Coordinates of C-alpha atoms and ligand atoms in Angstrom, one line a residue:
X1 CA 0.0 0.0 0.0
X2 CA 1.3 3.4 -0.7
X3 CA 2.4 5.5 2.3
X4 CA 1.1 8.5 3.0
X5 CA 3.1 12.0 3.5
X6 CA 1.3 13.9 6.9
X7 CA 0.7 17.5 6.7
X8 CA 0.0 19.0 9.8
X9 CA -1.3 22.6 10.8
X10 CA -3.6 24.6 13.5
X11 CA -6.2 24.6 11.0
X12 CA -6.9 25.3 7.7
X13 CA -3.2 27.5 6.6
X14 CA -1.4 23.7 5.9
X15 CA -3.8 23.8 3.2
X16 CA -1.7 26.3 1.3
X17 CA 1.3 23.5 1.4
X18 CA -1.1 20.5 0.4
X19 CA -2.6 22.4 -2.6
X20 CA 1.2 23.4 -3.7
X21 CA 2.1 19.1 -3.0
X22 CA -1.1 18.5 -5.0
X23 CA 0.4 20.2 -8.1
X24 CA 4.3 19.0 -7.9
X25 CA 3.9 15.9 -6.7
X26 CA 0.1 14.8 -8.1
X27 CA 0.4 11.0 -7.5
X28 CA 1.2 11.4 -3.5
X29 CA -0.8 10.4 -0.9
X30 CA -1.7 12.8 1.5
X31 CA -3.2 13.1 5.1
X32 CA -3.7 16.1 6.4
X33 CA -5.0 17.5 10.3
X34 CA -6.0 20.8 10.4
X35 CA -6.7 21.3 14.8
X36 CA -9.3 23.5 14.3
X37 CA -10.8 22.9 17.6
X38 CA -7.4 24.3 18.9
X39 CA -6.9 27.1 17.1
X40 CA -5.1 29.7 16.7
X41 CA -1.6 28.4 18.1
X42 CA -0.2 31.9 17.8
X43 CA -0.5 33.6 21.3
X44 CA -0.2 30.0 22.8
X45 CA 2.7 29.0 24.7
X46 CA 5.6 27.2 23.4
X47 CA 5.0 24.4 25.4
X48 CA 1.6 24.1 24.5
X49 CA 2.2 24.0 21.2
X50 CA 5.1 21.3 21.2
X51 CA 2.2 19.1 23.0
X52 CA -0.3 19.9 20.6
X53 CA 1.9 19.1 17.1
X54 CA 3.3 16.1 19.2
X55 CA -0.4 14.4 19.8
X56 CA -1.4 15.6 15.8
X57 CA 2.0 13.5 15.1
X58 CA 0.7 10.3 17.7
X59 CA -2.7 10.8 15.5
X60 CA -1.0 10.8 12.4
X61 CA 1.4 7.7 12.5
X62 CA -0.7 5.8 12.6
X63 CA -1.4 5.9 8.9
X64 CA 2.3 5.3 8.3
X65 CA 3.4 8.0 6.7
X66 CA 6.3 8.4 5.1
X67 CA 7.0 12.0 5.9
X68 CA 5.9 14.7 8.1
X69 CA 5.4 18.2 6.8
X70 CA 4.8 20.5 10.0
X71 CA 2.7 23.1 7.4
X72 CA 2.4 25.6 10.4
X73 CA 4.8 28.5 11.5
X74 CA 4.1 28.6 14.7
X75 CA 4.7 24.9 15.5
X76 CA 7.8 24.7 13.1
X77 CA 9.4 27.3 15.3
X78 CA 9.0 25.6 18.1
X79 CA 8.2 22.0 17.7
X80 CA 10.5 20.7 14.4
X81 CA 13.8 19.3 16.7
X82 CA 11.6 18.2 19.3
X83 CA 9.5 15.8 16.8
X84 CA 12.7 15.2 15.0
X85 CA 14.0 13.5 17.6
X86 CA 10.8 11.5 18.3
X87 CA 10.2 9.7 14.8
X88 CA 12.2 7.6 12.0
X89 CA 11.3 9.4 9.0
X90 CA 11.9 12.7 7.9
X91 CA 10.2 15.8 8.9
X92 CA 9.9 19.0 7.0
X93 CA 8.9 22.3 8.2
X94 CA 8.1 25.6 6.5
X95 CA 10.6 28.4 7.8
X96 CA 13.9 27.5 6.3
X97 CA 12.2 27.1 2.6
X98 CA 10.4 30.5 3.2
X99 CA 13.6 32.0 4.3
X100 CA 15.6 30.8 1.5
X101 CA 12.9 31.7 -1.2
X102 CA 13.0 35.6 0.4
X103 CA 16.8 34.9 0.4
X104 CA 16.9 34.5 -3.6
X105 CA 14.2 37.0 -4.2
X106 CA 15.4 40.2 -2.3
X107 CA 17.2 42.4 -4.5
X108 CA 17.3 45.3 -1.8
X109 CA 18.2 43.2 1.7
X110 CA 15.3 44.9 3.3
X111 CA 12.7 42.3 4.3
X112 CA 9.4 41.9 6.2
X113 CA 8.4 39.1 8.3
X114 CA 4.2 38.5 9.2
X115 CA 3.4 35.5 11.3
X116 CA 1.4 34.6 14.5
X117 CA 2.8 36.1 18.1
X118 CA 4.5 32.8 18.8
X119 CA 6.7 33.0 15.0
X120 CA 7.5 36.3 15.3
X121 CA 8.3 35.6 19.2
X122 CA 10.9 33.0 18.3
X123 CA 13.3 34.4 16.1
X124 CA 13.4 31.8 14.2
X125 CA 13.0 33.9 10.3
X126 CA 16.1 36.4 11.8
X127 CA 17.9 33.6 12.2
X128 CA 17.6 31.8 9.2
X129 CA 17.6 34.9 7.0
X130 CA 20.9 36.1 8.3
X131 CA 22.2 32.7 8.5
X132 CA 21.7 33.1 4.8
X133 CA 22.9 36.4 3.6
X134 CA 24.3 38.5 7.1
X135 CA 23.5 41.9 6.1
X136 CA 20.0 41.3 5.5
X137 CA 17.7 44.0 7.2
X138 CA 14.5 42.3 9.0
X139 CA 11.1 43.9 10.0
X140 CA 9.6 41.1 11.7
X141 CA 5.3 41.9 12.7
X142 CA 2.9 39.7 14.5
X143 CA -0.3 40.0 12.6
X144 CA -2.3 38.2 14.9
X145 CA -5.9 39.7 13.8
X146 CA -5.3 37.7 10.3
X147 CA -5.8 33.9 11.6
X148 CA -9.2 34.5 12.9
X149 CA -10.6 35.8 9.6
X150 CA -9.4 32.9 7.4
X151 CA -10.6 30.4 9.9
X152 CA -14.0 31.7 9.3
X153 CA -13.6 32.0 5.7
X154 CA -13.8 35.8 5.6
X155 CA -10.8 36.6 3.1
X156 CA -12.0 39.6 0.8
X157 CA -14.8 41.5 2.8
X158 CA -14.2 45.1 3.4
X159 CA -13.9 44.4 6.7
X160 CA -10.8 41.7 6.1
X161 CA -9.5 44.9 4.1
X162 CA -9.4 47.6 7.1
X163 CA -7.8 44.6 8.8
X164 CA -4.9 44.0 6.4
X165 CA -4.5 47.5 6.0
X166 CA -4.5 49.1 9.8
X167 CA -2.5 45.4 10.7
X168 CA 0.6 46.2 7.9
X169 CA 0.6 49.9 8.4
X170 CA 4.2 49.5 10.7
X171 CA 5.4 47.4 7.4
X172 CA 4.5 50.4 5.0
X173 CA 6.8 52.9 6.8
X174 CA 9.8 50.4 6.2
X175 CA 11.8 49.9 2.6
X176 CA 11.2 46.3 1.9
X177 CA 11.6 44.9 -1.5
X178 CA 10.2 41.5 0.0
X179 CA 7.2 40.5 2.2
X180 CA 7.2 36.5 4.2
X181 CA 3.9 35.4 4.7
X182 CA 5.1 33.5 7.6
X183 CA 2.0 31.8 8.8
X184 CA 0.5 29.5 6.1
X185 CA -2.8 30.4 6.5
X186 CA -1.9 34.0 5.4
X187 CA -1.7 33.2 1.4
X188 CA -5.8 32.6 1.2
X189 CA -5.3 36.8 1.7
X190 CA -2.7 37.2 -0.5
X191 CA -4.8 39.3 -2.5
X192 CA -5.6 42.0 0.5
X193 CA -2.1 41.6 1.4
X194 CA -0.8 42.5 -2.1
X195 CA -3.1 45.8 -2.7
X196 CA -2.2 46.9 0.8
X197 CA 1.5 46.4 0.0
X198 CA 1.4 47.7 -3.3
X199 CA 3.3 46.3 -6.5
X200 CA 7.0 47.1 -5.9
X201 CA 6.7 44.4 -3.1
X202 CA 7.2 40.6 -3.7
X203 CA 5.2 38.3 -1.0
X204 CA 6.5 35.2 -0.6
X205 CA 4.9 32.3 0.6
X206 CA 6.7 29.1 1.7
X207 CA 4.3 26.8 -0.2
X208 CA 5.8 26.3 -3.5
X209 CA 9.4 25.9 -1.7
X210 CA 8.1 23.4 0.7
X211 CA 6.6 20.8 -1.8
X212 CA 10.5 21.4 -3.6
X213 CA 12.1 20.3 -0.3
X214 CA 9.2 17.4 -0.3
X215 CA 10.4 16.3 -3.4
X216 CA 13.9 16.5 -3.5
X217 CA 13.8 14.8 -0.2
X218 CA 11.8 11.5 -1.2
X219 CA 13.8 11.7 -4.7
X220 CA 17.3 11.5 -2.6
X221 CA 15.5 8.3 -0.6
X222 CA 13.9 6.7 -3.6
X223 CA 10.6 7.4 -2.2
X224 CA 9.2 9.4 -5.1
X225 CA 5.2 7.9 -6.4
X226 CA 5.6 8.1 -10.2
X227 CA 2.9 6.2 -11.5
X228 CA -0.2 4.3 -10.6
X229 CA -3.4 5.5 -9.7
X230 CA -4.3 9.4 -8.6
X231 CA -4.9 9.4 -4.6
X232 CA -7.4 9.6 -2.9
X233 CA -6.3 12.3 -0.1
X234 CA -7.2 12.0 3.8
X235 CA -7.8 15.2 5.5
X236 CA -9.1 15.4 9.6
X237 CA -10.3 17.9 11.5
X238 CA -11.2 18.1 15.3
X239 CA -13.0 21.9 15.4
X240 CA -15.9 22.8 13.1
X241 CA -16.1 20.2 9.8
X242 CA -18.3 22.2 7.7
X243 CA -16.6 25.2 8.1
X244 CA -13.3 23.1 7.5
X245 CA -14.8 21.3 4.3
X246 CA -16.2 24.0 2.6
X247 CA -12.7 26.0 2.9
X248 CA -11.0 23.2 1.5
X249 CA -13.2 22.2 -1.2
X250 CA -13.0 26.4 -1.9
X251 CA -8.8 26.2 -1.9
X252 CA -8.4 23.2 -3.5
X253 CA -10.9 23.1 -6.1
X254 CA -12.2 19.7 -5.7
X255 CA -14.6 17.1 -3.1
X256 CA -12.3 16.3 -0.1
X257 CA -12.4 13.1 2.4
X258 CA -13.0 14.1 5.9
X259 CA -13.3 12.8 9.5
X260 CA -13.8 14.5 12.0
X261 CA -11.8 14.0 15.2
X262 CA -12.9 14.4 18.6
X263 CA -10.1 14.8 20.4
X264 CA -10.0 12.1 23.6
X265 CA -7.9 12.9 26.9
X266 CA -4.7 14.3 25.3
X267 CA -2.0 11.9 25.3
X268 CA 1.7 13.0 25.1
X269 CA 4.1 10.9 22.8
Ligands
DGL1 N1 -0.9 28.5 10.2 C1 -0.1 28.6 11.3 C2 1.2 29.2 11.1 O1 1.8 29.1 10.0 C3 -0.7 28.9 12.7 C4 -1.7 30.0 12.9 C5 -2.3 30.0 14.2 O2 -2.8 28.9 14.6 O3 -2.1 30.9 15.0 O4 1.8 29.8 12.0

């Protein structure tokens, strides 16, 4: 039987990864948990957060992946060692290809940073970015108004508008060339972030870099599904299913599988 690669977020922002896997790599299998019942994971403690991804991870296993794509900021800043050093098979988060697709994109060195409380929090873009290329200038912003409105599928009122716009108004004062959507559920408003930010600014999401990483990675370890039949994909979700289901058939553009899980007495791995 074909194994699976897990893709894991807060909610519905992994999404934005699975759509990007969908179109590189069209003949893997994917499960996906979006923990909608838990979200947002941004103003949560690190902690928390480490215990959340590591019972999504317990949940997920099961299915024997053959992979695990942590598709959420947040968690990737906190939790990617620590479930690293739990399980056998690789696992991929979404900073370091964000960073490095910024990294090749910047012309000026001047780049902004958006993500949840808890990204922004950790460092961890700073890091990586300067790791890259040390003379590179980051305005790093906690945008934490923006997860909310995706999770209820509210991405181009005029309301989501006066959000975006008062949210990025520190961002506007600063010379970037480049902008990290640095929470992967901020791409379903890439639209409201792009006429906010105007045209001579680039946003850059870590989607299409991510799925790269995903492939290159199973190519190096042979793992690679070329043929056979198209999947049928997996997705769970332990908050609100219909609200989950009709985002996702939205973004993706197609009928999706879905359980919904109630979450029992949470275990830790
Ligand atoms: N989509 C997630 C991220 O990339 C988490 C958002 C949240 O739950 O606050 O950070």
């Amino acid at each position: 039987m074909q194994q699976p690669i897990a893709i894991l977020d807060s909610g519905v922002g992994g999404l934005t990864v699975v759509k990007e896997v969908m179109r590189q790599l069209p003949r893997e299998k994917i499960i996906y948990f979006g923990d909608t019942a838990r979200t947002p994971y941004g103003p949560r403690p690190a902690e928390e957060v480490t215990r959340f991804t590591r019972q999504i991870v317990e949940y997920l296993i099961q299915y024997r992946p053959k992979m695990i794509v942590i598709a959420c900021n947040t968690a990737t800043a906190v939790a990617l060692e620590d479930i690293r050093s739990r399980v056998a098979i690789p696992v991929v988060g979404v900073i370091h290809p964000g960073a490095r697709a910024a990294n090749s994109r910047t012309q000026t060195g001047f780049v902004g940073v958006i993500g949840t409380e808890g990204t922004v929090r950790s460092g961890a873009y700073e890091q990586v970015l300067k790791h890259l290329s040390p003379s590179t200038q980051v305005y790093s912003l906690a945008c934490p108004r923006f997860v909310p409105l995706v999770e209820q599928g509210n991405f181009r009122s005029k309301e989501t508008y006066d959000v975006v716009e008062s949210s990025l108004q520190p961002l506007k004062e600063r010379a970037i060339d480049t902008l990290i959507l640095g929470c992967t559920h901020y791409p379903f408003l890439s639209e409201t972030i792009a006429s906010v930010m105007g045209k001579d600014v680039a946003l850059i999401s870590s989607a299409d870099e991510t799925a790269r990483e995903i492939s290159t990675i199973l190519h190096d370890r042979n793992r690679l599904t070329r043929d056979g039949e198209l999947p049928v994909h997996q997705f769970f979700c332990s908050g609100d299913h219909r609200m989950f289901r009709m985002i996702a058939q939205d973004w993706l553009g197609e009928q999706i599988e879905l359980t919904p899980v109630v979450w029992q007495v949470p275990k830790i791995v």
